[in-house]
CSV table of N, CA and C in Angstrom, one decimal:
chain,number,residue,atom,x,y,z
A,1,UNK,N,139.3,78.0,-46.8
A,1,UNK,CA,139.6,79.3,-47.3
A,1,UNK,C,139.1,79.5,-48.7
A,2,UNK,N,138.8,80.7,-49.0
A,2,UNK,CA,137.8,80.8,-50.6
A,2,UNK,C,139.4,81.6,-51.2
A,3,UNK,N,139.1,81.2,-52.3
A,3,UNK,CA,139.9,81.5,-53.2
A,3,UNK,C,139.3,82.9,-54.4
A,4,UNK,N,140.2,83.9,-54.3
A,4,UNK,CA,139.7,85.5,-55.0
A,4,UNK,C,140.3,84.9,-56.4
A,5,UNK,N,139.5,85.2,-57.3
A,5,UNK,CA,140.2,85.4,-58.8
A,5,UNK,C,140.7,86.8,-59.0
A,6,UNK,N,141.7,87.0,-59.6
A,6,UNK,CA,142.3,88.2,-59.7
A,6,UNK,C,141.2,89.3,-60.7
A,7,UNK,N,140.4,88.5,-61.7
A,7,UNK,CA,139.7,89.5,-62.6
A,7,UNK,C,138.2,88.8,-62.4
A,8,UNK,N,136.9,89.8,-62.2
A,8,UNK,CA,135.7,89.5,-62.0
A,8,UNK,C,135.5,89.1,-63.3
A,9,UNK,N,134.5,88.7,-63.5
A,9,UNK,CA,133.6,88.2,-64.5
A,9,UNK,C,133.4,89.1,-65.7
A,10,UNK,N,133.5,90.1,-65.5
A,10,UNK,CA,132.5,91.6,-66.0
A,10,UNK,C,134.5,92.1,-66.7
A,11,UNK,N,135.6,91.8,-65.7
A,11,UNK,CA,136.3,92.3,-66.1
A,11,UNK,C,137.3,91.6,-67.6
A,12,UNK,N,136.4,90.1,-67.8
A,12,UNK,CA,137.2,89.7,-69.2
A,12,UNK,C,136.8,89.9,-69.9
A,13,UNK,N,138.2,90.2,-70.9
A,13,UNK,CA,138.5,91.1,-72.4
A,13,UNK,C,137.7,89.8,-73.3
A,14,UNK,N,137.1,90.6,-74.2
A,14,UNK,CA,136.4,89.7,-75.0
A,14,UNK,C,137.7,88.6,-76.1
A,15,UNK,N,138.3,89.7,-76.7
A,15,UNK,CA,139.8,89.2,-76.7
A,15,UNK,C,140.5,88.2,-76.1
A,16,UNK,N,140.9,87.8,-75.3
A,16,UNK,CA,141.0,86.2,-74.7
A,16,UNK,C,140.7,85.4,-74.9
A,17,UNK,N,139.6,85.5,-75.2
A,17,UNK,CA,138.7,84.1,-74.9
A,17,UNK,C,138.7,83.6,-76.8
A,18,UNK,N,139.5,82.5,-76.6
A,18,UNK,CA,138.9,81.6,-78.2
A,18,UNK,C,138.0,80.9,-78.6
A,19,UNK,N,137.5,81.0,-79.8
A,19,UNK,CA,136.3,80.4,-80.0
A,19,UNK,C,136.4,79.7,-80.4
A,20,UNK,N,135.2,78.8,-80.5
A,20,UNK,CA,135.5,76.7,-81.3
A,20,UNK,C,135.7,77.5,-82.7
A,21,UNK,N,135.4,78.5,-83.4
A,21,UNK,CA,136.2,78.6,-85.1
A,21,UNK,C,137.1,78.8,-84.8
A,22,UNK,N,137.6,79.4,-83.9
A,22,UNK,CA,139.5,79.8,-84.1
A,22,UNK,C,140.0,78.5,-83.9
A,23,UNK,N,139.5,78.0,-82.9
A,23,UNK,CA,140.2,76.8,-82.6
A,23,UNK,C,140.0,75.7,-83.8
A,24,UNK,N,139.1,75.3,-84.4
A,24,UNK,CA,138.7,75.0,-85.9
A,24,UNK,C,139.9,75.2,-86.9
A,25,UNK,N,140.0,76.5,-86.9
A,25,UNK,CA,140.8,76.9,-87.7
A,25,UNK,C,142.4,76.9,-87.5
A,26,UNK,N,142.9,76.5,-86.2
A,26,UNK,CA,143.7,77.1,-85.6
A,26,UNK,C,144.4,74.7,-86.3
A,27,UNK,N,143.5,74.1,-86.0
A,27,UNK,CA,143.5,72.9,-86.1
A,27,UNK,C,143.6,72.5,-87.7
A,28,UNK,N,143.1,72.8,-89.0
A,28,UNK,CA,143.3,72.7,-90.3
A,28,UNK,C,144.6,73.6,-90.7
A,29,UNK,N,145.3,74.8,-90.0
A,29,UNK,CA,146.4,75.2,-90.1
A,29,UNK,C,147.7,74.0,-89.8
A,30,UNK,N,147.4,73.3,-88.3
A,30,UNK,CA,148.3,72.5,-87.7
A,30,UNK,C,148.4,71.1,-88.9
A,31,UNK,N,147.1,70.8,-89.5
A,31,UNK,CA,146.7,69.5,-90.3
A,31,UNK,C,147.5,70.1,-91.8
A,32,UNK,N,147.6,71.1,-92.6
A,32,UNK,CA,148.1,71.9,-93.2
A,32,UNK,C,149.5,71.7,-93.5
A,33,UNK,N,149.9,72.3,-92.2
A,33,UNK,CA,151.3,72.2,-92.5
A,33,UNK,C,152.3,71.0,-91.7
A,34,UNK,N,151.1,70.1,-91.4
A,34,UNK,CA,152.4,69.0,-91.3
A,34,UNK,C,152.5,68.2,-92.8
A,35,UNK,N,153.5,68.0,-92.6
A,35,UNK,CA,153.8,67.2,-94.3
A,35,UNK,C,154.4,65.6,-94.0
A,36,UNK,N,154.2,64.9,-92.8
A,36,UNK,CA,154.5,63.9,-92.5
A,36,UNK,C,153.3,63.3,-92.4
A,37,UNK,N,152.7,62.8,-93.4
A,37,UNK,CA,151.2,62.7,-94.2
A,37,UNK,C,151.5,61.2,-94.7
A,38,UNK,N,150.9,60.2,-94.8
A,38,UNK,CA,151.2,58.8,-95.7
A,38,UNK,C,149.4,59.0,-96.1
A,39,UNK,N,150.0,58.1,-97.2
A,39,UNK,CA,149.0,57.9,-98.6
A,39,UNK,C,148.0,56.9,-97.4
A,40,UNK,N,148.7,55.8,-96.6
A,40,UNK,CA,147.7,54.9,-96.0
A,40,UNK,C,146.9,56.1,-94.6
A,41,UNK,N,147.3,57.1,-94.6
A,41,UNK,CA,146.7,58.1,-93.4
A,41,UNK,C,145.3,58.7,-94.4
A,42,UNK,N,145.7,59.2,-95.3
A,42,UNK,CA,144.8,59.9,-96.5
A,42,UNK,C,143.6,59.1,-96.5
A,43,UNK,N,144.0,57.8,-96.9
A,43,UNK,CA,143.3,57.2,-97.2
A,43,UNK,C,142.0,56.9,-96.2
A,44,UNK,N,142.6,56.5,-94.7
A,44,UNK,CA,141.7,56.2,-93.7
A,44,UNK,C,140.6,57.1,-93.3
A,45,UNK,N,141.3,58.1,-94.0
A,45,UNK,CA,140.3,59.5,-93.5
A,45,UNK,C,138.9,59.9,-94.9
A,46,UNK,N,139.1,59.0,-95.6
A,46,UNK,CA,138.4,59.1,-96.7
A,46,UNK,C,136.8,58.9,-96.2
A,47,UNK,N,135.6,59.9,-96.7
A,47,UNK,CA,134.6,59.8,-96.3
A,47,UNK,C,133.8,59.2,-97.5
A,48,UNK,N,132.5,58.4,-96.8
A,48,UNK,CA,132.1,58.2,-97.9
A,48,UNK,C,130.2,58.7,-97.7
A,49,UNK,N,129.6,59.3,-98.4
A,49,UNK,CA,128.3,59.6,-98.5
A,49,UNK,C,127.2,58.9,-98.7
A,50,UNK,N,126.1,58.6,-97.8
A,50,UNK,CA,125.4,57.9,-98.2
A,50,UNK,C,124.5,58.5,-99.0
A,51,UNK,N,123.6,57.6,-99.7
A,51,UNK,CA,122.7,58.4,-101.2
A,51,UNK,C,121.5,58.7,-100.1
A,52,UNK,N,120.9,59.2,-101.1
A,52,UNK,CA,119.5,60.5,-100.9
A,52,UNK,C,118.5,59.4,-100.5
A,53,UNK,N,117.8,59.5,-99.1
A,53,UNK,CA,117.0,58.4,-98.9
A,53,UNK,C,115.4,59.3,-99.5
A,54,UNK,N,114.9,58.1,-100.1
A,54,UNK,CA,113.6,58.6,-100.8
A,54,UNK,C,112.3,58.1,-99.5
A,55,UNK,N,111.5,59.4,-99.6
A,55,UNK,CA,110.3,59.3,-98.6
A,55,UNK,C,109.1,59.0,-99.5
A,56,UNK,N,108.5,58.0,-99.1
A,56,UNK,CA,107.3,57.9,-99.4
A,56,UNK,C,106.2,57.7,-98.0
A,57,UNK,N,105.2,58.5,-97.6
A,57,UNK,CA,104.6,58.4,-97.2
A,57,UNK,C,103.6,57.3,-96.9
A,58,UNK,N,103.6,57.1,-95.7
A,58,UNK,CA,103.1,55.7,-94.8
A,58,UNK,C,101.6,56.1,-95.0
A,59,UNK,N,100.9,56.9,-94.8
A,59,UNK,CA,99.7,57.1,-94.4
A,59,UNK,C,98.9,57.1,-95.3
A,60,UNK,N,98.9,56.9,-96.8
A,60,UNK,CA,98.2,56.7,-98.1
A,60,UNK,C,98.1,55.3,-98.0
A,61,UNK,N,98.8,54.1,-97.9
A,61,UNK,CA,98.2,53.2,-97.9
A,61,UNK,C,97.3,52.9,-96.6
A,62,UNK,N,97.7,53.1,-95.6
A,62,UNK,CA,97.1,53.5,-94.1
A,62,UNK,C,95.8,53.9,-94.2
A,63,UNK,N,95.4,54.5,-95.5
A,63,UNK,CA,94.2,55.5,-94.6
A,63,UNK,C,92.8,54.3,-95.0
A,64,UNK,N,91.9,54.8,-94.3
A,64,UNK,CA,90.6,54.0,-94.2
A,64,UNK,C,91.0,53.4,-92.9
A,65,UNK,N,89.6,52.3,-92.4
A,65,UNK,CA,89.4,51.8,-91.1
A,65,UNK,C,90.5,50.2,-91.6
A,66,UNK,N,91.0,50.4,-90.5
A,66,UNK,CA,92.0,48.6,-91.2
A,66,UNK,C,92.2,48.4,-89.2
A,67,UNK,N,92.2,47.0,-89.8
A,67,UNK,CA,92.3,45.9,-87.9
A,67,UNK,C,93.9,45.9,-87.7
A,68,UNK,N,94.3,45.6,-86.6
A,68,UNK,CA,95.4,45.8,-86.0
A,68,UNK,C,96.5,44.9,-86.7
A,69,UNK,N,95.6,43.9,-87.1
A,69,UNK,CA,96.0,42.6,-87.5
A,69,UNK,C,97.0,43.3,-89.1
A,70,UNK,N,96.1,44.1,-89.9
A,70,UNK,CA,96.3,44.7,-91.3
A,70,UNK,C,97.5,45.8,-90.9
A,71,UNK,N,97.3,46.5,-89.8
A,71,UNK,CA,97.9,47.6,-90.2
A,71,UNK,C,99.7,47.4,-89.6
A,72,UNK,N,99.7,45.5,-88.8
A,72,UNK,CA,100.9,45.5,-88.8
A,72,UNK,C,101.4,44.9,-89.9
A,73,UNK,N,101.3,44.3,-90.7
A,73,UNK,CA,101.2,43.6,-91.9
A,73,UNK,C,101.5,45.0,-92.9
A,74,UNK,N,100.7,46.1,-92.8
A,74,UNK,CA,101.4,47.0,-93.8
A,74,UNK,C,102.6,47.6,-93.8
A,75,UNK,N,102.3,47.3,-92.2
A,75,UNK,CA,104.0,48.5,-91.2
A,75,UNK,C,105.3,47.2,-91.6
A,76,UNK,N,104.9,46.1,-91.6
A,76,UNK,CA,106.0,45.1,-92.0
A,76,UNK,C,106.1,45.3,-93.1
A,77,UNK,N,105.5,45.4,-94.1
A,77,UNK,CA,105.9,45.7,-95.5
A,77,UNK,C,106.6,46.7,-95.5
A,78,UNK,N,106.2,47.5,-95.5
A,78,UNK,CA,107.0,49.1,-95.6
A,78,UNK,C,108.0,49.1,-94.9
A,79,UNK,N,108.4,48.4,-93.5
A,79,UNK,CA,110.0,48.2,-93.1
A,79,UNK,C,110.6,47.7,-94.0
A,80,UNK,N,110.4,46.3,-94.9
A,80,UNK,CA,110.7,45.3,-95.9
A,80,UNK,C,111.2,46.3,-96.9
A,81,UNK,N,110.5,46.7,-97.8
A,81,UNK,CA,110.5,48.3,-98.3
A,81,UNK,C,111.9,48.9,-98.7
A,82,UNK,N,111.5,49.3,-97.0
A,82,UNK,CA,112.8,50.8,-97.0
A,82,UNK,C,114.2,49.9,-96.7
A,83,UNK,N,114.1,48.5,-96.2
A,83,UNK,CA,115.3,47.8,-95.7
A,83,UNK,C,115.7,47.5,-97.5
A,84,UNK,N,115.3,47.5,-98.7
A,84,UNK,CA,115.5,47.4,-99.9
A,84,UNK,C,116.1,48.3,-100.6
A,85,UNK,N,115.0,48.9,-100.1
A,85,UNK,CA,115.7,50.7,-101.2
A,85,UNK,C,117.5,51.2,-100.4
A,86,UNK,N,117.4,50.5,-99.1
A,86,UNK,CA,118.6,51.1,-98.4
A,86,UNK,C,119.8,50.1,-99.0
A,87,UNK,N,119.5,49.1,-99.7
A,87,UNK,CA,120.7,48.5,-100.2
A,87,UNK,C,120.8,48.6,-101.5
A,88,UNK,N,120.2,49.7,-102.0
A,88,UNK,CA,120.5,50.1,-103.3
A,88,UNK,C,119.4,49.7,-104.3
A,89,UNK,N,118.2,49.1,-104.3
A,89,UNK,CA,117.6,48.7,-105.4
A,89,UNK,C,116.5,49.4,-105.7
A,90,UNK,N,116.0,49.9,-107.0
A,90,UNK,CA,114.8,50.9,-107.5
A,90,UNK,C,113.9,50.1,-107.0
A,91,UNK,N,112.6,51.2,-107.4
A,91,UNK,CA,111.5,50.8,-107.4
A,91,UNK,C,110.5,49.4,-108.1
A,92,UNK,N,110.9,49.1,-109.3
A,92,UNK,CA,111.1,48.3,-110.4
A,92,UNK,C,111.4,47.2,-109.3
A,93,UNK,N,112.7,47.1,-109.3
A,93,UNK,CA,113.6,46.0,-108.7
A,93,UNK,C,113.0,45.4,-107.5
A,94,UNK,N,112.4,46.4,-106.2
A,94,UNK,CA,111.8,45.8,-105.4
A,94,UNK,C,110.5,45.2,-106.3
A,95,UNK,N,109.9,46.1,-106.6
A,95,UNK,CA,108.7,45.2,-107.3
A,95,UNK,C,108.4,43.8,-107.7
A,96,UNK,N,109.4,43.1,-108.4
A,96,UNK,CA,110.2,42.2,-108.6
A,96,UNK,C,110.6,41.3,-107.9
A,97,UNK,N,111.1,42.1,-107.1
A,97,UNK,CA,112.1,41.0,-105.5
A,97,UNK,C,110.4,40.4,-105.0
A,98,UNK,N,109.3,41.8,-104.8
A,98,UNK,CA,108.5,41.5,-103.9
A,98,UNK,C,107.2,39.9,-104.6
């Protein structure tokens, strides 16, 4: 047996229907006003931002005719590189390390 919905498609109120912002918002209200909150809850929720990753372009040292041999040898450096700059150290500093 098929089952009739009482209202077609055409006939729902735009009104009804909630949107992910209300609901969003409907969610920071609920987070709001509860006041049964611990400092160790605060805390867990603490974000933390990672810094501005700097691009330097691969294909300046790249350019000219180079053997397969060279251009993995560049591509491993420049992973080396970026795996440096990601733990926090300047330009300088790798220089140095390198």
């Amino acid at each position: 047996p098929r089952v009739n919905s009482s209202l077609s498609s055409d006939e729902l109120l735009l009104e009804d229907l909630e949107t992910e912002g209300e609901r969003q918002l409907k969610s920071l209200l609920h987070q709001q006003l509860d006041t049964t909150v611990s400092i160790e809850q605060c805390k867990s929720k603490r974000r933390c931002f990672a810094p501005a990753a700097f691009y330097k372009p691969f294909g300046e040292e790249a350019a000219g005719a180079l053997t397969l041999s060279q251009f993995q040898a560049l591509q491993e450096s420049d992973k080396e590189t970026a795996s440096l700059r990601e733990l926090g150290l300047s330009d300088s500093e790798i220089l140095l390390w390198k």
